[in-house]
mmCIF file of C-alpha atoms in Angstrom:
data_model
loop_
_atom_site.group_PDB
_atom_site.id
_atom_site.type_symbol
_atom_site.label_atom_id
_atom_site.label_comp_id
_atom_site.label_asym_id
_atom_site.label_seq_id
_atom_site.Cartn_x
_atom_site.Cartn_y
_atom_site.Cartn_z
ATOM 1 C CA MET A 1 -7.894 -16.899 23.211
ATOM 2 C CA THR A 2 -4.430 -17.148 21.625
ATOM 3 C CA THR A 3 -2.126 -20.129 21.975
ATOM 4 C CA ALA A 4 -0.396 -18.313 24.854
ATOM 5 C CA GLY A 5 -3.704 -17.893 26.693
ATOM 6 C CA VAL A 6 -3.811 -14.141 26.013
ATOM 7 C CA GLU A 7 -6.992 -12.534 24.709
ATOM 8 C CA PRO A 8 -6.718 -11.241 21.122
ATOM 9 C CA ALA A 9 -6.362 -7.494 20.608
ATOM 10 C CA ASP A 10 -8.397 -5.370 18.232
ATOM 11 C CA GLU A 11 -8.472 -1.738 17.078
ATOM 12 C CA PRO A 12 -11.105 -0.492 19.588
ATOM 13 C CA LEU A 13 -8.987 -1.910 22.440
ATOM 14 C CA VAL A 14 -5.969 0.129 21.298
ATOM 15 C CA ILE A 15 -8.049 3.310 21.167
ATOM 16 C CA ASP A 16 -9.584 2.533 24.593
ATOM 17 C CA VAL A 17 -6.089 2.216 26.069
ATOM 18 C CA LEU A 18 -4.942 5.511 24.561
ATOM 19 C CA ARG A 19 -8.051 7.352 25.728
ATOM 20 C CA ASP A 20 -7.861 5.944 29.270
ATOM 21 C CA GLN A 21 -4.165 6.722 29.659
ATOM 22 C CA LEU A 22 -4.638 10.244 28.299
ATOM 23 C CA ALA A 23 -7.433 10.786 30.829
ATOM 24 C CA ALA A 24 -5.177 9.536 33.635
ATOM 25 C CA GLY A 25 -2.611 12.175 32.698
ATOM 26 C CA GLY A 26 0.829 11.883 34.238
ATOM 27 C CA ALA A 27 3.702 11.248 31.851
ATOM 28 C CA PHE A 28 1.653 9.461 29.206
ATOM 29 C CA PRO A 29 0.483 12.444 27.074
ATOM 30 C CA LEU A 30 4.039 13.685 26.622
ATOM 31 C CA TRP A 31 5.264 10.152 25.871
ATOM 32 C CA LEU A 32 2.561 9.774 23.227
ATOM 33 C CA LEU A 33 3.449 13.098 21.614
ATOM 34 C CA SER A 34 7.109 12.072 21.557
ATOM 35 C CA GLU A 35 6.227 8.808 19.806
ATOM 36 C CA CYS A 36 4.016 10.553 17.237
ATOM 37 C CA LEU A 37 6.467 13.323 16.281
ATOM 38 C CA PRO A 38 8.810 12.267 13.459
ATOM 39 C CA ILE A 39 12.562 12.666 13.824
ATOM 40 C CA PRO A 40 13.458 15.375 13.030
ATOM 41 C CA HIS A 41 10.462 17.634 13.689
ATOM 42 C CA PRO A 42 10.602 21.293 14.832
ATOM 43 C CA LEU A 43 8.164 20.639 17.702
ATOM 44 C CA ARG A 44 10.345 17.963 19.310
ATOM 45 C CA ALA A 45 12.319 20.695 21.090
ATOM 46 C CA SER A 46 9.149 21.700 22.951
ATOM 47 C CA LEU A 47 8.996 18.293 24.692
ATOM 48 C CA ALA A 48 11.587 19.574 27.185
ATOM 49 C CA ASP A 49 9.794 22.895 27.789
ATOM 50 C CA THR A 50 8.429 23.967 31.149
ATOM 51 C CA PRO A 51 5.497 24.135 31.056
ATOM 52 C CA SER A 52 5.213 21.317 28.513
ATOM 53 C CA PRO A 53 2.579 20.838 25.775
ATOM 54 C CA GLN A 54 -0.813 19.808 27.147
ATOM 55 C CA VAL A 55 -3.739 17.738 25.842
ATOM 56 C CA VAL A 56 -6.669 20.128 25.509
ATOM 57 C CA ARG A 57 -9.152 17.909 23.680
ATOM 58 C CA VAL A 58 -9.699 14.244 22.764
ATOM 59 C CA ASP A 59 -12.274 13.091 20.194
ATOM 60 C CA ARG A 60 -13.146 9.603 18.948
ATOM 61 C CA PRO A 61 -14.708 10.014 15.480
ATOM 62 C CA ALA A 62 -14.624 6.254 14.828
ATOM 63 C CA PRO A 63 -14.032 3.076 16.881
ATOM 64 C CA ASP A 64 -10.502 2.779 15.448
ATOM 65 C CA THR A 65 -9.583 6.487 15.461
ATOM 66 C CA LEU A 66 -8.594 9.009 18.113
ATOM 67 C CA ASP A 67 -8.068 12.746 17.553
ATOM 68 C CA VAL A 68 -5.736 14.208 20.186
ATOM 69 C CA TRP A 69 -5.308 17.982 20.340
ATOM 70 C CA PHE A 70 -2.046 19.176 21.891
ATOM 71 C CA GLU A 71 -1.460 22.818 22.768
ATOM 72 C CA HIS A 72 1.619 24.629 24.025
ATOM 73 C CA PRO A 73 0.668 26.946 26.910
ATOM 74 C CA THR A 74 3.139 29.686 25.970
ATOM 75 C CA ALA A 75 4.290 29.126 22.359
ATOM 76 C CA GLY A 76 0.714 29.329 21.062
ATOM 77 C CA TRP A 77 0.704 26.366 18.692
ATOM 78 C CA ARG A 78 -2.040 23.719 18.586
ATOM 79 C CA LEU A 79 -1.323 20.342 17.001
ATOM 80 C CA LEU A 80 -3.946 17.803 15.905
ATOM 81 C CA VAL A 81 -2.688 14.212 16.099
ATOM 82 C CA ILE A 82 -5.012 11.813 14.229
ATOM 83 C CA ILE A 83 -4.254 8.262 15.394
ATOM 84 C CA THR A 84 -5.595 5.331 13.372
ATOM 85 C CA ALA A 85 -5.316 1.946 15.109
ATOM 86 C CA ARG A 86 -4.687 -1.147 13.008
ATOM 87 C CA ILE A 87 -3.995 -4.703 14.152
ATOM 88 C CA ALA A 88 -4.362 -6.789 11.023
ATOM 89 C CA THR A 89 -7.154 -5.153 9.001
ATOM 90 C CA PRO A 90 -5.898 -4.082 5.549
ATOM 91 C CA LEU A 91 -5.116 -0.390 5.292
ATOM 92 C CA THR A 92 -6.138 1.326 2.070
ATOM 93 C CA ARG A 93 -4.760 4.443 0.454
ATOM 94 C CA ALA A 94 -8.263 5.959 0.563
ATOM 95 C CA GLN A 95 -8.266 5.664 4.360
ATOM 96 C CA HIS A 96 -4.955 7.484 4.551
ATOM 97 C CA ASP A 97 -6.174 10.184 2.175
ATOM 98 C CA ALA A 98 -9.314 10.690 4.279
ATOM 99 C CA VAL A 99 -7.198 11.179 7.402
ATOM 100 C CA ARG A 100 -5.004 13.733 5.667
ATOM 101 C CA ALA A 101 -8.060 15.554 4.340
ATOM 102 C CA ARG A 102 -9.444 15.878 7.887
ATOM 103 C CA GLY A 103 -6.144 17.184 9.168
ATOM 104 C CA GLN A 104 -5.808 19.646 6.326
ATOM 105 C CA ALA A 105 -9.372 20.890 6.916
ATOM 106 C CA ALA A 106 -8.577 21.530 10.594
ATOM 107 C CA LYS A 107 -5.476 23.456 9.581
ATOM 108 C CA GLU A 108 -7.219 25.522 6.902
ATOM 109 C CA GLY A 109 -10.078 26.250 9.326
ATOM 110 C CA GLN A 110 -7.471 27.512 11.827
ATOM 111 C CA LEU A 111 -8.565 24.929 14.382
ATOM 112 C CA ALA A 112 -4.973 23.696 14.470
ATOM 113 C CA SER A 113 -1.642 25.092 13.379
ATOM 114 C CA GLY A 114 -0.602 21.662 12.126
ATOM 115 C CA TYR A 115 -1.507 17.979 12.148
ATOM 116 C CA LEU A 116 0.047 14.511 12.176
ATOM 117 C CA ALA A 117 -1.431 11.398 10.542
ATOM 118 C CA VAL A 118 -0.307 8.477 12.712
ATOM 119 C CA ILE A 119 -0.808 4.743 12.270
ATOM 120 C CA LEU A 120 -0.556 2.631 15.437
ATOM 121 C CA GLY A 121 -0.270 -1.136 15.141
ATOM 122 C CA PRO A 122 1.964 -4.196 15.628
ATOM 123 C CA ARG A 123 5.521 -3.805 14.393
ATOM 124 C CA ARG A 124 5.064 -6.430 11.653
ATOM 125 C CA PHE A 125 1.924 -4.685 10.415
ATOM 126 C CA VAL A 126 3.253 -1.123 10.247
ATOM 127 C CA ARG A 127 6.465 -2.444 8.655
ATOM 128 C CA ASP A 128 4.813 -4.589 5.975
ATOM 129 C CA SER A 129 1.435 -2.956 5.291
ATOM 130 C CA GLY A 130 1.553 -1.412 1.834
ATOM 131 C CA ASN A 131 -0.027 1.912 2.828
ATOM 132 C CA ALA A 132 1.342 2.406 6.345
ATOM 133 C CA HIS A 133 4.355 4.290 4.969
ATOM 134 C CA ARG A 134 2.047 7.042 3.685
ATOM 135 C CA PHE A 135 1.301 8.184 7.240
ATOM 136 C CA THR A 136 3.389 10.867 8.924
ATOM 137 C CA GLN A 137 4.509 8.480 11.643
ATOM 138 C CA ARG A 138 4.195 4.823 12.590
ATOM 139 C CA VAL A 139 3.890 3.880 16.275
ATOM 140 C CA THR A 140 3.902 0.250 17.449
ATOM 141 C CA THR A 141 1.636 -1.520 19.916
ATOM 142 C CA GLU A 142 4.828 -3.077 21.289
ATOM 143 C CA SER A 143 6.100 0.345 22.392
ATOM 144 C CA LEU A 144 2.703 1.112 23.970
ATOM 145 C CA ALA A 145 2.808 -2.260 25.791
ATOM 146 C CA ASP A 146 6.314 -1.477 27.088
ATOM 147 C CA TRP A 147 5.079 1.844 28.490
ATOM 148 C CA LEU A 148 2.203 0.118 30.291
ATOM 149 C CA ARG A 149 4.558 -2.458 31.812
ATOM 150 C CA GLU A 150 6.897 0.262 33.016
ATOM 151 C CA ARG A 151 3.899 2.025 34.548
ATOM 152 C CA ALA A 152 2.843 -1.201 36.266
ATOM 153 C CA ALA A 153 6.346 -1.622 37.688
ATOM 154 C CA THR A 154 6.231 1.943 39.028
ATOM 155 C CA ILE A 155 2.923 1.226 40.788
ATOM 156 C CA GLU A 156 4.235 -2.027 42.271
ATOM 157 C CA SER A 157 7.353 -0.284 43.580
ATOM 158 C CA GLY A 158 5.228 2.217 45.478
ATOM 159 C CA ASN A 159 6.517 5.187 43.502
ATOM 160 C CA ALA A 160 3.176 5.999 41.860
ATOM 161 C CA GLY A 161 0.954 8.840 42.963
ATOM 162 C CA PRO A 162 -1.252 8.431 46.061
ATOM 163 C CA ASN A 163 -4.412 8.226 43.947
ATOM 164 C CA GLU A 164 -3.167 5.274 41.862
ATOM 165 C CA PRO A 165 -5.089 2.097 42.892
ATOM 166 C CA PRO A 166 -2.696 -0.838 43.535
ATOM 167 C CA HIS A 167 -4.797 -3.231 41.418
ATOM 168 C CA ASN A 168 -4.064 -1.072 38.353
ATOM 169 C CA ALA A 169 -0.651 -2.752 38.024
ATOM 170 C CA ALA A 170 -2.148 -6.180 37.252
ATOM 171 C CA GLU A 171 -4.659 -4.639 34.860
ATOM 172 C CA LEU A 172 -1.944 -2.742 33.020
ATOM 173 C CA ARG A 173 0.153 -5.898 32.662
ATOM 174 C CA SER A 174 -2.836 -7.783 31.262
ATOM 175 C CA ILE A 175 -3.535 -5.062 28.701
ATOM 176 C CA ALA A 176 0.162 -4.908 27.802
ATOM 177 C CA ALA A 177 0.147 -8.641 27.107
ATOM 178 C CA ARG A 178 -2.879 -8.275 24.824
ATOM 179 C CA LEU A 179 -1.186 -5.419 22.956
ATOM 180 C CA ARG A 180 1.940 -7.485 22.409
ATOM 181 C CA GLU A 181 1.168 -11.226 22.291
ATOM 182 C CA GLY A 182 -2.534 -10.801 21.444
ATOM 183 C CA ALA A 183 -1.856 -8.386 18.582
ATOM 184 C CA GLU A 184 0.989 -10.516 17.231
ATOM 185 C CA HIS A 185 -1.358 -13.511 17.225
ATOM 186 C CA GLN A 186 -3.881 -11.528 15.169
ATOM 187 C CA VAL A 187 -1.173 -10.565 12.674
ATOM 188 C CA ARG A 188 -0.128 -14.211 12.266
ATOM 189 C CA VAL A 189 -3.717 -15.352 11.787
ATOM 190 C CA ALA A 190 -4.340 -12.634 9.195
ATOM 191 C CA ALA A 191 -1.087 -13.489 7.383
ATOM 192 C CA ASP A 192 -1.966 -17.203 7.284
ATOM 193 C CA SER A 193 -5.453 -16.388 6.003
ATOM 194 C CA ALA A 194 -4.096 -14.048 3.302
ATOM 195 C CA ARG A 195 -1.558 -16.677 2.239
ATOM 196 C CA ALA A 196 -4.235 -19.349 1.936
ATOM 197 C CA ALA A 197 -6.496 -16.989 -0.028
ATOM 198 C CA ALA A 198 -3.630 -16.114 -2.394
ATOM 199 C CA GLU A 199 -2.890 -19.790 -2.983
ATOM 200 C CA ARG A 200 -6.538 -20.392 -3.883
ATOM 201 C CA VAL A 201 -6.567 -17.473 -6.339
ATOM 202 C CA TRP A 202 -3.326 -18.489 -8.021
ATOM 203 C CA GLY A 203 -4.476 -22.117 -8.124
ATOM 204 C CA ASP A 204 -7.584 -21.096 -10.083
ATOM 205 C CA TYR A 205 -5.467 -18.769 -12.256
ATOM 206 C CA ASP A 206 -3.010 -21.526 -13.197
ATOM 207 C CA ALA A 207 -5.773 -24.033 -13.872
ATOM 208 C CA LEU A 208 -7.480 -21.686 -16.334
ATOM 209 C CA LEU A 209 -4.121 -20.736 -17.891
ATOM 210 C CA GLN A 210 -3.255 -24.376 -18.599
ATOM 211 C CA PRO A 211 -4.661 -24.480 -22.178
ATOM 212 C CA TYR A 212 -2.524 -21.409 -23.023
ATOM 213 C CA LYS A 213 0.730 -22.694 -21.489
ATOM 214 C CA ALA A 214 2.341 -23.264 -24.896
ATOM 215 C CA HIS A 215 1.923 -19.560 -25.690
ATOM 216 C CA LEU A 216 1.892 -17.791 -22.302
ATOM 217 C CA ARG A 217 4.329 -18.665 -19.528
ATOM 218 C CA VAL A 218 4.324 -16.806 -16.201
ATOM 219 C CA GLU A 219 7.624 -15.085 -15.462
ATOM 220 C CA LYS A 220 6.696 -13.277 -12.252
ATOM 221 C CA ARG A 221 3.609 -12.643 -10.164
ATOM 222 C CA PRO A 222 3.027 -10.778 -6.898
ATOM 223 C CA PRO A 223 2.659 -12.658 -3.593
ATOM 224 C CA THR A 224 -0.747 -11.011 -3.114
ATOM 225 C CA PRO A 225 -3.178 -11.207 -6.060
ATOM 226 C CA GLY A 226 -4.345 -7.918 -7.508
ATOM 227 C CA SER A 227 -1.192 -6.456 -8.992
ATOM 228 C CA ASP A 228 0.553 -7.350 -12.283
ATOM 229 C CA VAL A 229 1.420 -10.788 -13.636
ATOM 230 C CA LEU A 230 4.384 -10.771 -16.033
ATOM 231 C CA PHE A 231 4.763 -13.276 -18.860
ATOM 232 C CA THR A 232 7.885 -14.243 -20.763
ATOM 233 C CA LEU A 233 7.972 -13.157 -24.399
ATOM 234 C CA SER A 234 10.711 -14.700 -26.511
ATOM 235 C CA PRO A 235 10.754 -13.542 -30.160
ATOM 236 C CA LEU A 236 10.917 -16.300 -32.743
ATOM 237 C CA ARG A 237 13.846 -14.524 -34.420
ATOM 238 C CA ARG A 238 16.172 -11.685 -33.538
ATOM 239 C CA VAL A 239 15.917 -8.328 -35.319
ATOM 240 C CA GLU A 240 18.412 -5.469 -35.163
ATOM 241 C CA HIS A 241 17.211 -2.551 -33.013
ATOM 242 C CA LEU A 242 14.475 -4.698 -31.450
ATOM 243 C CA PRO A 243 13.099 -2.960 -28.331
ATOM 244 C CA VAL A 244 12.848 -4.653 -24.947
ATOM 245 C CA ILE A 245 9.308 -5.961 -24.489
ATOM 246 C CA GLN A 246 7.301 -6.936 -21.411
ATOM 247 C CA LEU A 247 3.935 -8.710 -21.550
ATOM 248 C CA ARG A 248 1.743 -7.932 -18.543
ATOM 249 C CA HIS A 249 -1.666 -8.839 -17.133
ATOM 250 C CA ALA A 250 -2.585 -5.698 -15.158
ATOM 251 C CA ILE A 251 -5.331 -7.150 -12.946
ATOM 252 C CA ARG A 252 -6.039 -3.963 -10.988
ATOM 253 C CA GLU A 253 -6.195 -1.834 -14.152
ATOM 254 C CA HIS A 254 -8.242 -4.417 -16.114
ATOM 255 C CA ARG A 255 -5.702 -4.441 -18.938
ATOM 256 C CA ALA A 256 -3.697 -6.798 -21.098
ATOM 257 C CA ALA A 257 -0.546 -4.769 -21.714
ATOM 258 C CA LEU A 258 2.562 -4.866 -23.871
ATOM 259 C CA ASP A 259 5.263 -2.575 -22.462
ATOM 260 C CA VAL A 260 7.919 -1.275 -24.850
ATOM 261 C CA LEU A 261 10.917 -0.370 -22.710
ATOM 262 C CA GLY A 262 14.056 1.659 -23.289
ATOM 263 C CA LEU A 263 12.696 4.121 -25.870
ATOM 264 C CA GLY A 264 13.739 7.160 -23.828
ATOM 265 C CA GLU A 265 13.064 10.538 -25.432
ATOM 266 C CA SER A 266 11.960 8.933 -28.699
ATOM 267 C CA ALA A 267 8.858 7.371 -27.054
ATOM 268 C CA PRO A 268 6.415 10.177 -28.077
ATOM 269 C CA GLN A 269 7.575 9.957 -31.697
ATOM 270 C CA VAL A 270 7.228 6.188 -31.710
ATOM 271 C CA ALA A 271 3.745 6.472 -30.181
ATOM 272 C CA ALA A 272 2.677 8.978 -32.828
ATOM 273 C CA ARG A 273 3.839 6.646 -35.594
ATOM 274 C CA LEU A 274 2.285 3.564 -34.010
ATOM 275 C CA ARG A 275 -1.149 5.206 -33.823
ATOM 276 C CA ASP A 276 -1.294 5.073 -37.628
ATOM 277 C CA ASP A 277 -0.588 1.348 -37.719
ATOM 278 C CA ILE A 278 -2.193 -0.411 -34.758
ATOM 279 C CA PRO A 279 -5.737 -1.864 -34.555
ATOM 280 C CA MET A 280 -8.438 0.566 -33.409
ATOM 281 C CA ASP A 281 -9.117 -1.234 -30.116
ATOM 282 C CA LEU A 282 -5.442 -1.167 -29.119
ATOM 283 C CA PHE A 283 -4.656 1.834 -26.890
ATOM 284 C CA ILE A 284 -1.337 3.602 -26.222
ATOM 285 C CA ASP A 285 -0.096 5.123 -22.956
ATOM 286 C CA LEU A 286 3.189 6.910 -22.319
ATOM 287 C CA SER A 287 5.022 6.857 -18.997
ATOM 288 C CA PRO A 288 8.565 7.849 -17.952
ATOM 289 C CA ARG A 289 9.627 4.210 -18.163
ATOM 290 C CA ALA A 290 7.669 2.699 -21.027
ATOM 291 C CA LEU A 291 5.369 3.015 -23.980
ATOM 292 C CA THR A 292 2.434 0.702 -23.276
ATOM 293 C CA LEU A 293 0.049 -0.799 -25.793
ATOM 294 C CA TRP A 294 -2.993 -2.283 -24.107
ATOM 295 C CA LEU A 295 -6.370 -3.919 -24.548
ATOM 296 C CA ARG A 296 -9.303 -3.390 -22.209
ATOM 297 C CA LEU A 297 -10.371 -6.384 -20.086
ATOM 298 C CA PRO A 298 -13.449 -7.230 -17.996
ATOM 299 C CA PRO A 299 -12.752 -6.621 -14.268
ATOM 300 C CA LEU A 300 -11.998 -9.609 -12.038
ATOM 301 C CA ASP A 301 -13.352 -9.890 -8.505
ATOM 302 C CA LEU A 302 -10.550 -11.553 -6.525
ATOM 303 C CA ARG A 303 -12.849 -11.968 -3.520
ATOM 304 C CA SER A 304 -14.855 -14.514 -5.512
ATOM 305 C CA PRO A 305 -13.496 -17.793 -6.930
ATOM 306 C CA LEU A 306 -11.859 -17.216 -10.301
ATOM 307 C CA ALA A 307 -13.379 -20.461 -11.505
ATOM 308 C CA GLN A 308 -16.723 -18.642 -11.458
ATOM 309 C CA GLN A 309 -15.191 -15.954 -13.710
ATOM 310 C CA ALA A 310 -13.615 -18.379 -16.157
ATOM 311 C CA GLY A 311 -14.963 -16.573 -19.217
ATOM 312 C CA ASP A 312 -13.490 -13.224 -18.203
ATOM 313 C CA LEU A 313 -10.131 -14.777 -17.346
ATOM 314 C CA ARG A 314 -9.989 -16.634 -20.661
ATOM 315 C CA HIS A 315 -10.748 -13.296 -22.327
ATOM 316 C CA ALA A 316 -7.665 -11.875 -20.585
ATOM 317 C CA PHE A 317 -5.435 -14.744 -21.692
ATOM 318 C CA GLY A 318 -6.745 -14.419 -25.230
ATOM 319 C CA ALA A 319 -5.953 -10.683 -25.230
ATOM 320 C CA LEU A 320 -2.408 -11.326 -23.973
ATOM 321 C CA TRP A 321 -1.912 -13.989 -26.638
ATOM 322 C CA ARG A 322 -3.169 -11.554 -29.257
ATOM 323 C CA LEU A 323 -0.701 -8.868 -28.119
ATOM 324 C CA LYS A 324 2.141 -11.355 -28.288
ATOM 325 C CA ASN A 325 1.154 -12.462 -31.784
ATOM 326 C CA TRP A 326 0.765 -8.852 -32.934
ATOM 327 C CA TYR A 327 4.250 -8.017 -31.683
ATOM 328 C CA LEU A 328 5.842 -11.069 -33.290
ATOM 329 C CA SER A 329 4.110 -10.296 -36.582
ATOM 330 C CA THR A 330 5.503 -6.740 -36.615
ATOM 331 C CA LEU A 331 9.167 -7.443 -35.767
ATOM 332 C CA ASP A 332 10.429 -6.247 -39.146
ATOM 333 C CA ARG A 333 8.606 -2.912 -38.794
ATOM 334 C CA TRP A 334 10.018 -1.856 -35.419
ATOM 335 C CA ALA A 335 13.202 -0.466 -36.902
ATOM 336 C CA ALA A 336 11.154 1.970 -38.993
ATOM 337 C CA TRP A 337 8.798 2.775 -36.117
ATOM 338 C CA ARG A 338 11.778 3.653 -33.940
ATOM 339 C CA GLY A 339 13.287 5.858 -36.633
ATOM 340 C CA LEU A 340 16.440 3.777 -36.917
ATOM 341 C CA ALA A 341 16.120 2.550 -40.484
ATOM 342 C CA SER A 342 17.466 5.628 -42.300
ATOM 343 C CA PRO A 343 19.668 8.752 -41.823
ATOM 344 C CA GLN A 344 16.429 10.683 -41.207
ATOM 345 C CA SER A 345 16.275 9.193 -37.697
ATOM 346 C CA SER A 346 17.549 12.429 -36.166
ATOM 347 C CA GLY A 347 14.507 14.272 -37.542
ATOM 348 C CA ASP A 348 11.087 13.069 -38.576
ATOM 349 C CA LEU A 349 10.457 9.343 -38.448
ATOM 350 C CA PRO A 350 10.589 7.809 -41.915
ATOM 351 C CA ARG A 351 7.497 6.203 -43.321
ATOM 352 C CA GLU A 352 7.541 2.933 -45.178
#
């Protein structure tokens, strides 16, 4: 039970509610379609049609997933709405991609003329979850709870249909409370747990970094472990035409990286020249924003204590320190590498 005395909500509960309300019919199917259609969307105009779009099929391929097939009785279109329920469980990009693949397969197989990939969860979750924005539409459990409460009020006022049992009003209000207060409680618990886990990871990280503090100082790190940690890199002396440098521990990519920023269109030329001069185990990548020199690192398992992976983490710090030292030892050569040391800079890069 939550602190408010409301039972916690989970993903199967959300799907149960959707399935039961769709089976009951009434105004709910059209309300659900309205919530799932983005604004603007060409099919929104059909919500006011008479006759209106109808639910012709409902499948539950997984405990947290509902496939709802809508069909327009006269316009001839059939829309597959794939609804994935989430309360606080992390949402991965692979899960989103799998949903889109299923929708695309239904479209290519002519089972549907189109599809929507919808995530349904608490407002805080669908707003803050890193992969929720990839879905076509985000629907909140709060809006679903509001609909159930309005339905309960209709039953209590006596304006519901003759086949609506009076006790349904109390049941709907109870479910609405679980979808609102119960789901919000789950989000808070998950957030507190994630925060505590992050503090443990960063505590281990800082403890193992301590012997390197004179050479590596953290400039910025993500709230959630797994992304990139940036380190300050202050050259011992200034050199004309020195590029902007960023030292980075790319945890997800298993790399110690040195980003060379601001090279613009000259980056491919600089990379070609650098390949003749860098150590063999130092790799080069080009991106629109940077030229990156990097060393391969052993992978870290952030689900296990970093103290148990001390050797691998020290390897990472040693690689970052090596990149920093390599850069500082080559300051005088960057002008030539960038093609700025002679009038030939507009053509081929000069060689020393």
